[in-house]
Coordinates of N, CA and C in Angstrom, one line a residue:
S135 N 51.7 117.5 -114.5 CA 50.8 117.2 -115.6 C 49.4 117.1 -115.0
W136 N 49.2 117.1 -113.7 CA 47.9 117.2 -113.1 C 47.1 118.5 -113.5
V137 N 47.9 119.5 -113.8 CA 47.3 120.8 -114.1 C 46.5 120.7 -115.4
L138 N 46.8 119.8 -116.3 CA 46.1 119.7 -117.6 C 44.7 119.2 -117.5
F139 N 44.3 118.5 -116.4 CA 43.0 117.9 -116.3 C 41.9 119.0 -116.1
P140 N 40.8 118.8 -116.7 CA 39.8 119.9 -116.6 C 38.9 119.8 -115.4
Y141 N 39.4 120.3 -114.3 CA 38.6 120.3 -113.1 C 37.6 121.5 -113.2
I142 N 36.6 121.5 -112.3 CA 35.7 122.6 -112.3 C 36.4 123.9 -111.8
T143 N 37.3 123.7 -110.9 CA 38.0 124.8 -110.2 C 39.2 125.4 -111.0
N144 N 39.4 124.8 -112.2 CA 40.5 125.4 -113.0 C 40.2 126.8 -113.5
I145 N 41.3 127.6 -113.5 CA 41.1 129.0 -113.9 C 41.2 129.1 -115.4
Y146 N 41.9 128.2 -116.0 CA 42.1 128.2 -117.5 C 42.0 126.8 -118.0
F147 N 41.6 126.7 -119.3 CA 41.6 125.4 -119.9 C 42.5 125.5 -121.2
L148 N 43.3 124.5 -121.4 CA 44.2 124.6 -122.5 C 43.5 123.9 -123.7
N149 N 43.7 124.5 -124.9 CA 43.1 123.9 -126.1 C 44.0 122.7 -126.6
Y150 N 45.2 122.7 -126.3 CA 46.1 121.7 -126.7 C 46.7 120.8 -125.5
S151 N 45.8 120.5 -124.6 CA 46.2 119.8 -123.4 C 46.7 118.4 -123.7
M152 N 46.1 117.7 -124.7 CA 46.5 116.4 -125.0 C 47.9 116.3 -125.6
L153 N 48.3 117.3 -126.4 CA 49.6 117.3 -127.0 C 50.7 117.7 -125.9
L154 N 50.3 118.5 -125.0 CA 51.2 118.8 -123.8 C 51.3 117.6 -122.9
L155 N 50.3 116.8 -122.8 CA 50.4 115.6 -122.0 C 51.4 114.6 -122.6
I156 N 51.3 114.5 -123.9 CA 52.2 113.6 -124.6 C 53.6 114.1 -124.5
L157 N 53.8 115.4 -124.6 CA 55.2 115.9 -124.4 C 55.7 115.7 -123.0
L158 N 54.9 115.9 -122.0 CA 55.3 115.7 -120.6 C 55.6 114.2 -120.3
M159 N 54.8 113.3 -120.9 CA 55.0 111.9 -120.7 C 56.3 111.4 -121.3
S160 N 56.7 112.0 -122.4 CA 58.0 111.6 -123.1 C 59.2 112.0 -122.3
I161 N 59.1 113.0 -121.4 CA 60.2 113.4 -120.6 C 60.6 112.4 -119.6
S162 N 59.7 111.5 -119.2 CA 60.0 110.5 -118.1 C 61.1 109.6 -118.5
G163 N 61.4 109.4 -119.7 CA 62.5 108.5 -120.1 C 63.8 109.1 -119.7
Y164 N 64.0 110.4 -119.8 CA 65.2 111.1 -119.4 C 65.4 111.0 -117.9
I165 N 64.3 111.1 -117.2 CA 64.4 111.0 -115.7 C 64.9 109.6 -115.3
M166 N 64.4 108.6 -116.0 CA 64.8 107.2 -115.7 C 66.2 107.0 -116.0
I167 N 66.7 107.6 -117.1 CA 68.1 107.4 -117.4 C 69.0 108.1 -116.4
F168 N 68.6 109.3 -116.0 CA 69.4 110.1 -115.0 C 69.4 109.4 -113.6
M169 N 68.3 108.7 -113.3 CA 68.3 108.0 -112.0 C 69.2 106.8 -112.0
G170 N 69.3 106.1 -113.1 CA 70.2 104.9 -113.2 C 71.6 105.4 -113.3
W171 N 71.9 106.5 -114.0 CA 73.3 107.0 -114.2 C 73.8 107.6 -112.9
S172 N 73.0 108.3 -112.2 CA 73.5 109.0 -111.0 C 73.7 108.1 -109.8
S173 N 73.2 106.9 -109.8 CA 73.5 105.9 -108.7 C 74.9 105.3 -108.8
N174 N 75.5 105.4 -110.0 CA 76.9 105.0 -110.2 C 77.1 103.5 -110.0
S175 N 76.1 102.7 -110.5 CA 76.2 101.3 -110.4 C 75.9 100.7 -111.8
I176 N 76.6 99.6 -112.1 CA 76.3 99.0 -113.5 C 75.0 98.4 -113.5
Y177 N 74.5 97.8 -112.4 CA 73.2 97.2 -112.4 C 72.1 98.2 -112.5
S178 N 72.3 99.4 -111.9 CA 71.3 100.4 -112.0 C 71.2 101.0 -113.4
M179 N 72.4 101.1 -114.0 CA 72.4 101.7 -115.4 C 71.7 100.7 -116.4
M180 N 72.0 99.4 -116.2 CA 71.4 98.4 -117.0 C 69.9 98.3 -116.8
G181 N 69.4 98.5 -115.6 CA 68.0 98.5 -115.3 C 67.3 99.7 -115.9
S182 N 68.0 100.9 -115.8 CA 67.4 102.1 -116.4 C 67.3 102.0 -117.9
M183 N 68.4 101.4 -118.5 CA 68.3 101.2 -120.0 C 67.2 100.3 -120.4
R184 N 67.0 99.2 -119.7 CA 65.9 98.3 -120.0 C 64.6 99.0 -119.8
S185 N 64.4 99.8 -118.8 CA 63.2 100.5 -118.5 C 62.9 101.5 -119.6
V186 N 63.9 102.3 -120.0 CA 63.7 103.3 -121.0 C 63.4 102.7 -122.4
S187 N 64.1 101.6 -122.7 CA 63.8 101.0 -124.0 C 62.3 100.4 -124.0
Q188 N 61.9 99.9 -122.9 CA 60.5 99.4 -122.8 C 59.5 100.6 -122.9
M189 N 59.8 101.6 -122.2 CA 58.9 102.8 -122.2 C 58.8 103.4 -123.6
L190 N 59.9 103.5 -124.3 CA 59.9 104.1 -125.6 C 59.1 103.2 -126.6
S191 N 59.3 101.9 -126.5 CA 58.6 101.0 -127.4 C 57.1 101.0 -127.2
Y192 N 56.6 101.0 -125.9 CA 55.2 101.0 -125.7 C 54.6 102.4 -125.7
E193 N 55.4 103.4 -125.6 CA 54.9 104.8 -125.7 C 54.4 105.1 -127.2
V194 N 55.0 104.5 -128.1 CA 54.6 104.7 -129.5 C 53.2 104.2 -129.7
S195 N 52.8 103.0 -129.2 CA 51.5 102.5 -129.3 C 50.5 103.3 -128.5
F196 N 51.0 103.8 -127.3 CA 50.2 104.6 -126.4 C 49.8 106.0 -127.1
I197 N 50.8 106.6 -127.8 CA 50.5 107.8 -128.5 C 49.6 107.6 -129.7
F198 N 49.8 106.5 -130.4 CA 48.8 106.2 -131.5 C 47.4 106.0 -131.0
I199 N 47.2 105.4 -129.9 CA 45.9 105.2 -129.3 C 45.3 106.6 -129.0
I200 N 46.1 107.5 -128.4 CA 45.6 108.8 -128.1 C 45.3 109.6 -129.3
F201 N 46.1 109.4 -130.4 CA 45.9 110.1 -131.7 C 44.6 109.6 -132.3
I202 N 44.3 108.3 -132.2 CA 43.0 107.8 -132.7 C 41.8 108.5 -132.0
L203 N 42.0 108.6 -130.7 CA 40.9 109.3 -129.9 C 40.8 110.8 -130.2
M204 N 41.9 111.4 -130.5 CA 41.9 112.8 -130.9 C 41.3 113.0 -132.3
I205 N 41.5 112.1 -133.2 CA 40.9 112.2 -134.5 C 39.4 112.0 -134.4
M206 N 38.9 111.1 -133.5 CA 37.5 110.8 -133.4 C 36.8 112.0 -132.7
S207 N 37.5 112.7 -131.8 CA 36.8 113.8 -131.1 C 37.1 115.1 -131.8
E208 N 38.0 115.1 -132.8 CA 38.3 116.3 -133.6 C 38.9 117.4 -132.8
S209 N 39.6 117.1 -131.7 CA 40.1 118.2 -130.8 C 41.3 117.6 -130.1
Y210 N 42.1 118.6 -129.5 CA 43.2 118.3 -128.7 C 43.0 118.6 -127.2
S211 N 41.7 118.9 -126.9 CA 41.4 119.3 -125.5 C 40.7 118.3 -124.7
F212 N 41.0 118.2 -123.4 CA 40.2 117.2 -122.6 C 38.8 117.6 -122.5
L213 N 38.5 118.9 -122.5 CA 37.1 119.3 -122.4 C 36.3 118.8 -123.6
D214 N 36.8 118.9 -124.8 CA 36.1 118.4 -125.9 C 36.0 116.8 -125.9
F215 N 37.0 116.2 -125.3 CA 36.8 114.7 -125.2 C 35.6 114.4 -124.4
M216 N 35.3 115.1 -123.3 CA 34.2 114.9 -122.5 C 32.9 115.3 -123.2
N217 N 32.9 116.4 -123.9 CA 31.7 116.8 -124.6 C 31.3 115.9 -125.7
Y218 N 32.3 115.2 -126.4 CA 31.9 114.3 -127.5 C 31.4 113.0 -126.9
Q219 N 31.5 112.7 -125.6 CA 31.1 111.5 -125.1 C 29.8 111.7 -124.2
I220 N 29.0 112.6 -124.6 CA 27.7 112.8 -123.9 C 26.8 111.7 -124.0
Y221 N 26.6 111.2 -125.2 CA 25.6 110.1 -125.5 C 26.2 108.7 -125.3
V222 N 27.4 108.5 -125.9 CA 28.0 107.2 -125.8 C 29.4 107.3 -125.4
W223 N 29.9 106.6 -124.4 CA 31.3 106.6 -124.0 C 32.2 106.0 -125.0
Y224 N 33.4 106.4 -125.1 CA 34.4 105.8 -126.0 C 34.8 104.4 -125.5
L225 N 34.5 104.1 -124.2 CA 34.8 102.8 -123.7 C 33.9 101.7 -124.4
F226 N 32.7 102.1 -124.7 CA 31.8 101.1 -125.4 C 32.1 101.0 -126.9
I227 N 32.5 102.2 -127.5 CA 32.7 102.2 -128.9 C 34.1 101.5 -129.2
F228 N 35.1 101.9 -128.5 CA 36.5 101.4 -128.7 C 36.9 100.5 -127.6
Y229 N 36.2 99.4 -127.4 CA 36.6 98.5 -126.4 C 37.9 97.8 -126.7
P230 N 38.1 97.3 -127.9 CA 39.5 96.7 -128.2 C 40.6 97.7 -128.0
L231 N 40.3 99.0 -128.4 CA 41.3 100.0 -128.2 C 41.6 100.3 -126.7
F232 N 40.5 100.2 -125.9 CA 40.7 100.3 -124.5 C 41.6 99.2 -123.9
L233 N 41.4 98.0 -124.4 CA 42.3 96.9 -123.9 C 43.8 97.1 -124.3
M234 N 44.0 97.6 -125.6 CA 45.3 97.9 -126.0 C 45.9 99.1 -125.1
Y235 N 45.0 100.1 -124.8 CA 45.4 101.2 -123.9 C 45.8 100.7 -122.6
F236 N 45.1 99.7 -122.0 CA 45.4 99.2 -120.7 C 46.7 98.4 -120.7
I237 N 47.0 97.7 -121.7 CA 48.3 97.0 -121.8 C 49.4 98.0 -122.0
S238 N 49.2 99.0 -122.7 CA 50.2 100.1 -122.8 C 50.5 100.8 -121.5
V239 N 49.4 101.0 -120.8 CA 49.5 101.6 -119.4 C 50.3 100.7 -118.5
L240 N 50.1 99.4 -118.5 CA 50.8 98.5 -117.7 C 52.3 98.5 -118.1
A241 N 52.6 98.7 -119.4 CA 54.0 98.7 -119.8 C 54.6 100.0 -119.4
E242 N 53.9 101.2 -119.5 CA 54.4 102.5 -119.2 C 54.7 102.5 -117.7
L243 N 53.9 101.8 -116.9 CA 54.1 101.9 -115.4 C 55.1 100.8 -114.9
N244 N 55.7 100.0 -115.8 CA 56.6 98.9 -115.5 C 56.0 98.0 -114.5
R245 N 54.8 97.6 -114.7 CA 54.0 96.7 -113.8 C 54.0 95.3 -114.5
S246 N 53.7 94.3 -113.7 CA 53.6 92.9 -114.2 C 52.5 92.9 -115.3
P247 N 52.7 92.2 -116.3 CA 53.8 91.3 -116.7 C 54.9 91.9 -117.5
M248 N 55.0 93.2 -117.5 CA 56.0 93.9 -118.3 C 57.1 94.6 -117.4
D249 N 57.4 94.0 -116.3 CA 58.4 94.6 -115.4 C 59.8 94.1 -115.7
F250 N 60.3 94.6 -116.8 CA 61.6 94.0 -117.3 C 62.8 94.8 -116.7
I251 N 62.6 95.7 -115.8 CA 63.8 96.5 -115.2 C 64.6 95.5 -114.4
E252 N 64.0 94.5 -113.9 CA 64.8 93.5 -113.1 C 65.1 92.3 -114.1
G253 N 66.4 92.0 -114.2 CA 66.8 90.9 -115.1 C 66.4 89.6 -114.4
E254 N 66.2 88.6 -115.2 CA 65.8 87.3 -114.7 C 67.0 86.6 -113.9
S255 N 68.2 86.9 -114.4 CA 69.4 86.2 -113.7 C 69.9 87.1 -112.6
E256 N 69.4 88.3 -112.5 CA 69.9 89.3 -111.5 C 69.0 89.2 -110.2
L257 N 69.6 89.4 -109.1 CA 68.9 89.5 -107.9 C 68.7 90.9 -107.4
V258 N 69.0 91.8 -108.2 CA 68.9 93.2 -107.9 C 67.6 93.8 -108.4
S259 N 67.2 95.0 -108.0 CA 65.9 95.6 -108.2 C 66.0 96.6 -109.4
G260 N 66.8 96.5 -110.3 CA 66.8 97.4 -111.5 C 67.5 98.7 -111.1
F261 N 66.9 99.8 -111.6 CA 67.6 101.1 -111.5 C 67.6 101.7 -110.1
N262 N 66.7 101.2 -109.2 CA 66.6 101.7 -107.8 C 67.4 100.9 -106.8
I263 N 68.5 100.2 -107.2 CA 69.2 99.4 -106.3 C 70.0 100.2 -105.3
E264 N 70.6 101.3 -105.7 CA 71.4 102.1 -104.9 C 70.7 103.1 -104.0
Y265 N 69.4 103.2 -104.2 CA 68.6 104.2 -103.5 C 68.1 103.6 -102.2
F266 N 68.1 104.3 -101.1 CA 67.7 103.9 -99.8 C 66.9 105.0 -99.1
S267 N 66.2 104.7 -98.1 CA 65.5 105.6 -97.3 C 64.6 106.5 -98.0
G268 N 64.9 107.8 -98.0 CA 64.0 108.9 -98.6 C 63.9 108.7 -100.1
G269 N 65.1 108.5 -100.8 CA 65.0 108.4 -102.3 C 64.2 107.2 -102.7
F270 N 64.4 106.1 -102.0 CA 63.6 104.9 -102.4 C 62.1 105.1 -102.1
T271 N 61.8 105.8 -101.1 CA 60.4 106.1 -100.8 C 59.8 107.0 -101.8
L272 N 60.5 108.0 -102.3 CA 60.1 108.9 -103.3 C 59.9 108.2 -104.6
I273 N 60.7 107.2 -105.0 CA 60.6 106.5 -106.2 C 59.3 105.7 -106.2
F274 N 59.0 105.0 -105.1 CA 57.8 104.2 -105.1 C 56.5 105.1 -104.9
L275 N 56.6 106.2 -104.2 CA 55.5 107.1 -104.2 C 55.2 107.7 -105.6
A276 N 56.2 108.0 -106.4 CA 56.0 108.4 -107.7 C 55.4 107.3 -108.6
E277 N 55.8 106.1 -108.4 CA 55.3 104.9 -109.1 C 53.8 104.8 -108.9
Y278 N 53.4 104.8 -107.6 CA 52.0 104.7 -107.3 C 51.2 105.9 -107.6
G279 N 51.8 107.1 -107.6 CA 51.1 108.3 -108.1 C 50.8 108.2 -109.6
M280 N 51.7 107.6 -110.3 CA 51.5 107.4 -111.8 C 50.4 106.4 -112.0
I281 N 50.2 105.5 -111.1 CA 49.0 104.6 -111.3 C 47.7 105.3 -111.2
I282 N 47.6 106.2 -110.2 CA 46.4 107.1 -110.0 C 46.3 108.0 -111.2
F283 N 47.4 108.6 -111.7 CA 47.4 109.5 -112.8 C 46.8 108.8 -114.0
F284 N 47.3 107.6 -114.4 CA 46.8 106.9 -115.6 C 45.4 106.4 -115.4
S285 N 45.0 106.1 -114.2 CA 43.6 105.8 -113.9 C 42.7 107.0 -114.2
F286 N 43.1 108.1 -113.8 CA 42.4 109.3 -114.0 C 42.3 109.7 -115.5
L287 N 43.5 109.4 -116.2 CA 43.5 109.7 -117.6 C 42.6 108.7 -118.3
S288 N 42.5 107.5 -117.8 CA 41.5 106.5 -118.4 C 40.1 107.0 -118.3
V289 N 39.8 107.6 -117.2 CA 38.4 108.2 -117.0 C 38.2 109.3 -118.0
L290 N 39.2 110.2 -118.2 CA 39.0 111.3 -119.1 C 38.9 110.9 -120.5
L291 N 39.7 109.9 -120.9 CA 39.7 109.5 -122.3 C 38.6 108.6 -122.7
F292 N 38.1 107.7 -121.9 CA 37.2 106.7 -122.3 C 35.8 106.9 -121.7
T293 N 35.6 107.7 -120.7 CA 34.3 107.9 -120.1 C 34.0 109.4 -120.0
N294 N 32.8 109.7 -119.6 CA 32.4 111.1 -119.3 C 32.0 111.3 -117.9
L295 N 32.6 110.6 -117.0 CA 32.2 110.6 -115.6 C 32.5 111.9 -114.9
L296 N 33.4 112.7 -115.4 CA 33.8 114.0 -114.7 C 32.6 114.9 -114.7
K297 N 31.8 114.9 -115.8 CA 30.6 115.8 -115.9 C 29.5 115.3 -115.0
Y298 N 29.3 114.1 -114.7 CA 28.2 113.6 -114.0 C 28.3 113.7 -112.5
S299 N 29.2 112.9 -111.9 CA 29.3 112.8 -110.5 C 30.7 112.5 -110.1
N300 N 31.2 113.2 -109.1 CA 32.5 112.9 -108.6 C 32.6 111.5 -107.9
M301 N 31.5 111.0 -107.3 CA 31.5 109.7 -106.7 C 31.7 108.6 -107.7
F302 N 31.0 108.7 -108.8 CA 31.2 107.6 -109.8 C 32.6 107.7 -110.5
M303 N 33.1 108.9 -110.6 CA 34.4 109.1 -111.2 C 35.4 108.5 -110.3
F304 N 35.4 108.8 -109.0 CA 36.4 108.2 -108.1 C 36.2 106.7 -108.0
M305 N 35.0 106.2 -108.1 CA 34.9 104.8 -108.1 C 35.5 104.1 -109.3
F306 N 35.4 104.7 -110.4 CA 36.0 104.2 -111.6 C 37.5 104.3 -111.6
I307 N 38.0 105.4 -111.0 CA 39.5 105.6 -110.8 C 40.0 104.5 -109.9
M308 N 39.2 104.2 -108.8 CA 39.7 103.2 -107.9 C 39.6 101.8 -108.5
V309 N 38.6 101.5 -109.4 CA 38.6 100.2 -110.1 C 39.7 100.1 -111.0
M310 N 40.1 101.1 -111.7 CA 41.2 101.1 -112.6 C 42.5 100.9 -111.9
S311 N 42.7 101.6 -110.8 CA 43.9 101.5 -109.9 C 44.0 100.1 -109.4
C312 N 42.9 99.5 -108.9 CA 43.0 98.2 -108.3 C 43.3 97.1 -109.4
L313 N 42.8 97.3 -110.6 CA 43.1 96.4 -111.7 C 44.6 96.4 -112.0
V314 N 45.2 97.6 -112.0 CA 46.6 97.7 -112.3 C 47.4 97.0 -111.2
I315 N 47.0 97.2 -109.9 CA 47.7 96.7 -108.8 C 47.5 95.2 -108.7
F316 N 46.3 94.7 -109.0 CA 46.0 93.3 -109.0 C 46.7 92.5 -110.1
M317 N 47.1 93.2 -111.1 CA 47.8 92.4 -112.2 C 49.1 91.8 -111.7
R318 N 49.7 92.4 -110.7 CA 50.9 91.8 -110.2 C 50.7 90.5 -109.5
G319 N 49.5 90.4 -108.8 CA 49.2 89.2 -108.1 C 48.6 88.1 -109.1
L320 N 47.9 88.6 -110.2 CA 47.4 87.6 -111.1 C 48.4 87.1 -112.1
L321 N 49.4 87.8 -112.4 CA 50.4 87.4 -113.4 C 51.8 87.4 -112.7
P322 N 52.1 86.5 -111.8 CA 53.4 86.5 -111.2 C 54.5 86.1 -112.2
R323 N 55.7 86.3 -111.9 CA 56.8 85.9 -112.7 C 57.1 84.5 -112.6

């Protein structure tokens, strides 16, 4: 899904990149189910079912937020999102919507305070209990890669920093990533 973002070096730009992004994001639930099922453990399956039910419930609000932004920009393309934010960023216009977006991102990433893949009475780590070594490393690399992905998506949806300067864009991406990571320390269980 990194291909969908409008870099300067892209050979092609998709007119329906937002719809393709929504489609690719909805596939992640199947991956989570297969990860819990393939480990052949009841705790892993329960953790993956909890995770998928949470992802589906918050994905609905996430998609509605993206649809509101698509209606305002009258387009399905990331390039048009940036072109419509030349004078005023959507971050300033839709600040309450941005807060709802941030809460939905926390839920999509299974971060605190919405990390329900681990049961309160269980001492296991949800769907990744049976994974070790390389598989466990890949799971957590994918999790932190998704944090960077959603931070970059926040820059594209709510600001126009990609057109101005790469330095400011990367600074905003780092601020968003640090906010997501700091939420675990600010809101412990």
